[in-house]
Amino acid sequence: MIGSFLAAIIVGGIAGWLAEKVMKSDMGVLMNIILGVVGAIVLSLILRLTGLGSGASATFSWEYLIVGFVGACLLIFIVRLFRR
């Protein structure tokens, strides 16, 4: 359980960092981790509800990294919509 939690933080941090670079935002390390993990959770839920995916598990996998990255990009996009 602790291993999967640490994996989620590490992979979420990588996904958030990649999203930060692609979206050209400056959020910081803690926000990168939060964006990556929350983005993966939200996008996994959306994919499951629409029947498009089984959802990513909280272990180190390419699926979790991709879902976290796309989810974090979507979250950054949504935040920018409300800031304007």
mmCIF file of N, CA and C in Angstrom:
data_model
loop_
_atom_site.group_PDB
_atom_site.id
_atom_site.type_symbol
_atom_site.label_atom_id
_atom_site.label_comp_id
_atom_site.label_asym_id
_atom_site.label_seq_id
_atom_site.Cartn_x
_atom_site.Cartn_y
_atom_site.Cartn_z
ATOM 1 N N MET A 1 0.817 -1.195 0.000
ATOM 2 C CA MET A 1 0.000 0.000 0.000
ATOM 3 C C MET A 1 0.860 1.257 0.000
ATOM 4 N N ILE A 2 1.890 1.268 0.843
ATOM 5 C CA ILE A 2 2.777 2.432 0.889
ATOM 6 C C ILE A 2 3.545 2.550 -0.422
ATOM 7 N N GLY A 3 3.913 1.416 -1.015
ATOM 8 C CA GLY A 3 4.624 1.433 -2.285
ATOM 9 C C GLY A 3 3.786 2.042 -3.394
ATOM 10 N N SER A 4 2.503 1.690 -3.430
ATOM 11 C CA SER A 4 1.645 2.249 -4.473
ATOM 12 C C SER A 4 1.396 3.735 -4.228
ATOM 13 N N PHE A 5 1.342 4.142 -2.966
ATOM 14 C CA PHE A 5 1.176 5.563 -2.636
ATOM 15 C C PHE A 5 2.396 6.354 -3.091
ATOM 16 N N LEU A 6 3.591 5.827 -2.818
ATOM 17 C CA LEU A 6 4.816 6.498 -3.251
ATOM 18 C C LEU A 6 4.916 6.525 -4.772
ATOM 19 N N ALA A 7 4.515 5.432 -5.411
ATOM 20 C CA ALA A 7 4.537 5.391 -6.876
ATOM 21 C C ALA A 7 3.588 6.425 -7.449
ATOM 22 N N ALA A 8 2.405 6.580 -6.839
ATOM 23 C CA ALA A 8 1.443 7.573 -7.310
ATOM 24 C C ALA A 8 2.015 8.980 -7.176
ATOM 25 N N ILE A 9 2.719 9.252 -6.097
ATOM 26 C CA ILE A 9 3.319 10.575 -5.900
ATOM 27 C C ILE A 9 4.429 10.818 -6.919
ATOM 28 N N ILE A 10 5.284 9.833 -7.129
ATOM 29 C CA ILE A 10 6.397 9.995 -8.064
ATOM 30 C C ILE A 10 5.893 10.146 -9.491
ATOM 31 N N VAL A 11 5.018 9.243 -9.907
ATOM 32 C CA VAL A 11 4.496 9.303 -11.274
ATOM 33 C C VAL A 11 3.629 10.545 -11.449
ATOM 34 N N GLY A 12 2.838 10.893 -10.439
ATOM 35 C CA GLY A 12 2.034 12.111 -10.494
ATOM 36 C C GLY A 12 2.903 13.352 -10.616
ATOM 37 N N GLY A 13 4.026 13.353 -9.900
ATOM 38 C CA GLY A 13 4.955 14.481 -9.998
ATOM 39 C C GLY A 13 5.557 14.610 -11.384
ATOM 40 N N ILE A 14 5.918 13.471 -11.968
ATOM 41 C CA ILE A 14 6.469 13.483 -13.331
ATOM 42 C C ILE A 14 5.408 13.958 -14.319
ATOM 43 N N ALA A 15 4.185 13.424 -14.187
ATOM 44 C CA ALA A 15 3.096 13.824 -15.082
ATOM 45 C C ALA A 15 2.790 15.309 -14.935
ATOM 46 N N GLY A 16 2.742 15.803 -13.706
ATOM 47 C CA GLY A 16 2.495 17.227 -13.471
ATOM 48 C C GLY A 16 3.599 18.104 -14.013
ATOM 49 N N TRP A 17 4.843 17.655 -13.860
ATOM 50 C CA TRP A 17 5.979 18.410 -14.372
ATOM 51 C C TRP A 17 5.927 18.486 -15.898
ATOM 52 N N LEU A 18 5.633 17.344 -16.543
ATOM 53 C CA LEU A 18 5.515 17.339 -18.003
ATOM 54 C C LEU A 18 4.386 18.256 -18.465
ATOM 55 N N ALA A 19 3.255 18.202 -17.762
ATOM 56 C CA ALA A 19 2.124 19.075 -18.119
ATOM 57 C C ALA A 19 2.501 20.539 -17.938
ATOM 58 N N GLU A 20 3.247 20.833 -16.873
ATOM 59 C CA GLU A 20 3.689 22.206 -16.629
ATOM 60 C C GLU A 20 4.556 22.709 -17.778
ATOM 61 N N LYS A 21 5.438 21.863 -18.281
ATOM 62 C CA LYS A 21 6.324 22.260 -19.377
ATOM 63 C C LYS A 21 5.537 22.443 -20.678
ATOM 64 N N VAL A 22 4.619 21.512 -20.966
ATOM 65 C CA VAL A 22 3.850 21.587 -22.203
ATOM 66 C C VAL A 22 2.898 22.779 -22.182
ATOM 67 N N MET A 23 2.261 23.013 -21.041
ATOM 68 C CA MET A 23 1.277 24.090 -20.927
ATOM 69 C C MET A 23 1.931 25.437 -20.590
ATOM 70 N N LYS A 24 3.246 25.445 -20.408
ATOM 71 C CA LYS A 24 4.014 26.653 -20.096
ATOM 72 C C LYS A 24 3.452 27.404 -18.882
ATOM 73 N N SER A 25 3.327 26.654 -17.785
ATOM 74 C CA SER A 25 2.890 27.264 -16.531
ATOM 75 C C SER A 25 4.001 27.083 -15.512
ATOM 76 N N ASP A 26 3.966 27.843 -14.460
ATOM 77 C CA ASP A 26 4.981 27.765 -13.415
ATOM 78 C C ASP A 26 4.260 27.544 -12.093
ATOM 79 N N MET A 27 4.099 26.274 -11.721
ATOM 80 C CA MET A 27 3.292 25.937 -10.557
ATOM 81 C C MET A 27 4.112 25.523 -9.335
ATOM 82 N N GLY A 28 5.265 24.942 -9.524
ATOM 83 C CA GLY A 28 6.063 24.464 -8.411
ATOM 84 C C GLY A 28 5.931 22.959 -8.234
ATOM 85 N N VAL A 29 6.838 22.377 -7.471
ATOM 86 C CA VAL A 29 6.929 20.931 -7.315
ATOM 87 C C VAL A 29 5.687 20.352 -6.648
ATOM 88 N N LEU A 30 5.236 20.931 -5.562
ATOM 89 C CA LEU A 30 4.074 20.396 -4.844
ATOM 90 C C LEU A 30 2.829 20.448 -5.729
ATOM 91 N N MET A 31 2.628 21.528 -6.432
ATOM 92 C CA MET A 31 1.467 21.645 -7.309
ATOM 93 C C MET A 31 1.581 20.675 -8.477
ATOM 94 N N ASN A 32 2.795 20.411 -8.972
ATOM 95 C CA ASN A 32 2.982 19.419 -10.027
ATOM 96 C C ASN A 32 2.507 18.047 -9.568
ATOM 97 N N ILE A 33 2.878 17.662 -8.355
ATOM 98 C CA ILE A 33 2.464 16.369 -7.806
ATOM 99 C C ILE A 33 0.947 16.319 -7.676
ATOM 100 N N ILE A 34 0.378 17.385 -7.120
ATOM 101 C CA ILE A 34 -1.077 17.433 -6.936
ATOM 102 C C ILE A 34 -1.786 17.361 -8.278
ATOM 103 N N LEU A 35 -1.331 18.146 -9.258
ATOM 104 C CA LEU A 35 -1.956 18.137 -10.580
ATOM 105 C C LEU A 35 -1.862 16.768 -11.242
ATOM 106 N N GLY A 36 -0.708 16.138 -11.141
ATOM 107 C CA GLY A 36 -0.521 14.826 -11.753
ATOM 108 C C GLY A 36 -1.410 13.763 -11.133
ATOM 109 N N VAL A 37 -1.445 13.709 -9.805
ATOM 110 C CA VAL A 37 -2.247 12.696 -9.113
ATOM 111 C C VAL A 37 -3.735 12.971 -9.296
ATOM 112 N N VAL A 38 -4.168 14.208 -9.048
ATOM 113 C CA VAL A 38 -5.586 14.552 -9.196
ATOM 114 C C VAL A 38 -6.016 14.423 -10.659
ATOM 115 N N GLY A 39 -5.163 14.844 -11.569
ATOM 116 C CA GLY A 39 -5.472 14.707 -12.987
ATOM 117 C C GLY A 39 -5.674 13.258 -13.385
ATOM 118 N N ALA A 40 -4.837 12.365 -12.877
ATOM 119 C CA ALA A 40 -4.981 10.941 -13.174
ATOM 120 C C ALA A 40 -6.268 10.387 -12.585
ATOM 121 N N ILE A 41 -6.588 10.797 -11.377
ATOM 122 C CA ILE A 41 -7.820 10.322 -10.736
ATOM 123 C C ILE A 41 -9.052 10.799 -11.502
ATOM 124 N N VAL A 42 -9.083 12.091 -11.819
ATOM 125 C CA VAL A 42 -10.246 12.664 -12.503
ATOM 126 C C VAL A 42 -10.404 12.066 -13.905
ATOM 127 N N LEU A 43 -9.325 12.014 -14.665
ATOM 128 C CA LEU A 43 -9.430 11.486 -16.021
ATOM 129 C C LEU A 43 -9.735 9.989 -16.007
ATOM 130 N N SER A 44 -9.193 9.242 -15.057
ATOM 131 C CA SER A 44 -9.524 7.815 -14.941
ATOM 132 C C SER A 44 -11.011 7.635 -14.677
ATOM 133 N N LEU A 45 -11.559 8.461 -13.803
ATOM 134 C CA LEU A 45 -12.986 8.392 -13.508
ATOM 135 C C LEU A 45 -13.821 8.714 -14.747
ATOM 136 N N ILE A 46 -13.430 9.757 -15.463
ATOM 137 C CA ILE A 46 -14.153 10.130 -16.684
ATOM 138 C C ILE A 46 -14.075 9.000 -17.712
ATOM 139 N N LEU A 47 -12.901 8.411 -17.880
ATOM 140 C CA LEU A 47 -12.744 7.325 -18.839
ATOM 141 C C LEU A 47 -13.590 6.114 -18.449
ATOM 142 N N ARG A 48 -13.632 5.801 -17.152
ATOM 143 C CA ARG A 48 -14.455 4.679 -16.697
ATOM 144 C C ARG A 48 -15.933 4.949 -16.908
ATOM 145 N N LEU A 49 -16.375 6.174 -16.621
ATOM 146 C CA LEU A 49 -17.786 6.513 -16.774
ATOM 147 C C LEU A 49 -18.240 6.492 -18.231
ATOM 148 N N THR A 50 -17.352 6.833 -19.137
ATOM 149 C CA THR A 50 -17.700 6.829 -20.556
ATOM 150 C C THR A 50 -17.439 5.473 -21.210
ATOM 151 N N GLY A 51 -16.837 4.554 -20.474
ATOM 152 C CA GLY A 51 -16.562 3.231 -21.009
ATOM 153 C C GLY A 51 -15.355 3.166 -21.921
ATOM 154 N N LEU A 52 -14.525 4.202 -21.910
ATOM 155 C CA LEU A 52 -13.359 4.246 -22.788
ATOM 156 C C LEU A 52 -12.100 3.649 -22.180
ATOM 157 N N GLY A 53 -12.113 3.387 -20.903
ATOM 158 C CA GLY A 53 -10.912 2.832 -20.293
ATOM 159 C C GLY A 53 -11.219 2.148 -18.988
ATOM 160 N N SER A 54 -10.265 1.365 -18.552
ATOM 161 C CA SER A 54 -10.420 0.663 -17.288
ATOM 162 C C SER A 54 -9.939 1.508 -16.124
ATOM 163 N N GLY A 55 -9.295 2.617 -16.422
ATOM 164 C CA GLY A 55 -8.739 3.465 -15.376
ATOM 165 C C GLY A 55 -7.331 3.043 -15.038
ATOM 166 N N ALA A 56 -6.527 3.972 -14.623
ATOM 167 C CA ALA A 56 -5.135 3.685 -14.293
ATOM 168 C C ALA A 56 -5.022 3.307 -12.830
ATOM 169 N N SER A 57 -4.151 2.399 -12.562
ATOM 170 C CA SER A 57 -3.910 2.028 -11.172
ATOM 171 C C SER A 57 -2.851 2.939 -10.590
ATOM 172 N N ALA A 58 -2.767 2.953 -9.275
ATOM 173 C CA ALA A 58 -1.820 3.843 -8.596
ATOM 174 C C ALA A 58 -0.469 3.170 -8.431
ATOM 175 N N THR A 59 0.038 2.573 -9.489
ATOM 176 C CA THR A 59 1.374 2.005 -9.493
ATOM 177 C C THR A 59 2.110 2.604 -10.674
ATOM 178 N N PHE A 60 3.417 2.375 -10.722
ATOM 179 C CA PHE A 60 4.169 2.940 -11.836
ATOM 180 C C PHE A 60 3.818 2.193 -13.106
ATOM 181 N N SER A 61 3.203 2.897 -14.024
ATOM 182 C CA SER A 61 2.887 2.326 -15.332
ATOM 183 C C SER A 61 2.806 3.467 -16.334
ATOM 184 N N TRP A 62 2.969 3.107 -17.591
ATOM 185 C CA TRP A 62 2.872 4.122 -18.639
ATOM 186 C C TRP A 62 1.463 4.660 -18.734
ATOM 187 N N GLU A 63 0.483 3.770 -18.504
ATOM 188 C CA GLU A 63 -0.915 4.210 -18.547
ATOM 189 C C GLU A 63 -1.174 5.296 -17.509
ATOM 190 N N TYR A 64 -0.696 5.080 -16.284
ATOM 191 C CA TYR A 64 -0.896 6.067 -15.218
ATOM 192 C C TYR A 64 -0.188 7.374 -15.553
ATOM 193 N N LEU A 65 1.004 7.284 -16.119
ATOM 194 C CA LEU A 65 1.753 8.486 -16.485
ATOM 195 C C LEU A 65 1.022 9.273 -17.572
ATOM 196 N N ILE A 66 0.527 8.590 -18.590
ATOM 197 C CA ILE A 66 -0.177 9.269 -19.683
ATOM 198 C C ILE A 66 -1.488 9.869 -19.197
ATOM 199 N N VAL A 67 -2.250 9.088 -18.428
ATOM 200 C CA VAL A 67 -3.525 9.593 -17.910
ATOM 201 C C VAL A 67 -3.279 10.770 -16.969
ATOM 202 N N GLY A 68 -2.256 10.688 -16.132
ATOM 203 C CA GLY A 68 -1.920 11.793 -15.237
ATOM 204 C C GLY A 68 -1.500 13.036 -15.990
ATOM 205 N N PHE A 69 -0.705 12.849 -17.044
ATOM 206 C CA PHE A 69 -0.252 13.971 -17.864
ATOM 207 C C PHE A 69 -1.430 14.668 -18.544
ATOM 208 N N VAL A 70 -2.288 13.897 -19.198
ATOM 209 C CA VAL A 70 -3.436 14.479 -19.897
ATOM 210 C C VAL A 70 -4.386 15.126 -18.893
ATOM 211 N N GLY A 71 -4.614 14.451 -17.761
ATOM 212 C CA GLY A 71 -5.481 15.017 -16.727
ATOM 213 C C GLY A 71 -4.931 16.313 -16.157
ATOM 214 N N ALA A 72 -3.621 16.358 -15.926
ATOM 215 C CA ALA A 72 -3.002 17.574 -15.408
ATOM 216 C C ALA A 72 -3.097 18.707 -16.429
ATOM 217 N N CYS A 73 -2.903 18.396 -17.714
ATOM 218 C CA CYS A 73 -3.055 19.423 -18.761
ATOM 219 C C CYS A 73 -4.477 19.965 -18.769
ATOM 220 N N LEU A 74 -5.452 19.074 -18.634
ATOM 221 C CA LEU A 74 -6.845 19.518 -18.590
ATOM 222 C C LEU A 74 -7.114 20.403 -17.373
ATOM 223 N N LEU A 75 -6.558 20.041 -16.235
ATOM 224 C CA LEU A 75 -6.749 20.859 -15.037
ATOM 225 C C LEU A 75 -6.117 22.239 -15.191
ATOM 226 N N ILE A 76 -4.925 22.303 -15.765
ATOM 227 C CA ILE A 76 -4.277 23.596 -16.004
ATOM 228 C C ILE A 76 -5.131 24.431 -16.957
ATOM 229 N N PHE A 77 -5.669 23.812 -18.001
ATOM 230 C CA PHE A 77 -6.524 24.491 -18.966
ATOM 231 C C PHE A 77 -7.770 25.048 -18.277
ATOM 232 N N ILE A 78 -8.397 24.247 -17.423
ATOM 233 C CA ILE A 78 -9.611 24.691 -16.709
ATOM 234 C C ILE A 78 -9.309 25.846 -15.768
ATOM 235 N N VAL A 79 -8.191 25.760 -15.043
ATOM 236 C CA VAL A 79 -7.802 26.847 -14.140
ATOM 237 C C VAL A 79 -7.582 28.129 -14.920
ATOM 238 N N ARG A 80 -6.943 28.025 -16.087
ATOM 239 C CA ARG A 80 -6.721 29.223 -16.905
ATOM 240 C C ARG A 80 -8.026 29.826 -17.399
ATOM 241 N N LEU A 81 -9.023 28.998 -17.687
ATOM 242 C CA LEU A 81 -10.331 29.513 -18.111
ATOM 243 C C LEU A 81 -10.969 30.378 -17.022
ATOM 244 N N PHE A 82 -10.862 29.938 -15.785
ATOM 245 C CA PHE A 82 -11.480 30.669 -14.686
ATOM 246 C C PHE A 82 -10.657 31.877 -14.237
ATOM 247 N N ARG A 83 -9.373 31.888 -14.492
ATOM 248 C CA ARG A 83 -8.534 33.034 -14.122
ATOM 249 C C ARG A 83 -8.746 34.226 -15.037
ATOM 250 N N ARG A 84 -9.194 33.985 -16.250
ATOM 251 C CA ARG A 84 -9.372 35.064 -17.229
ATOM 252 C C ARG A 84 -10.637 35.722 -17.002
#
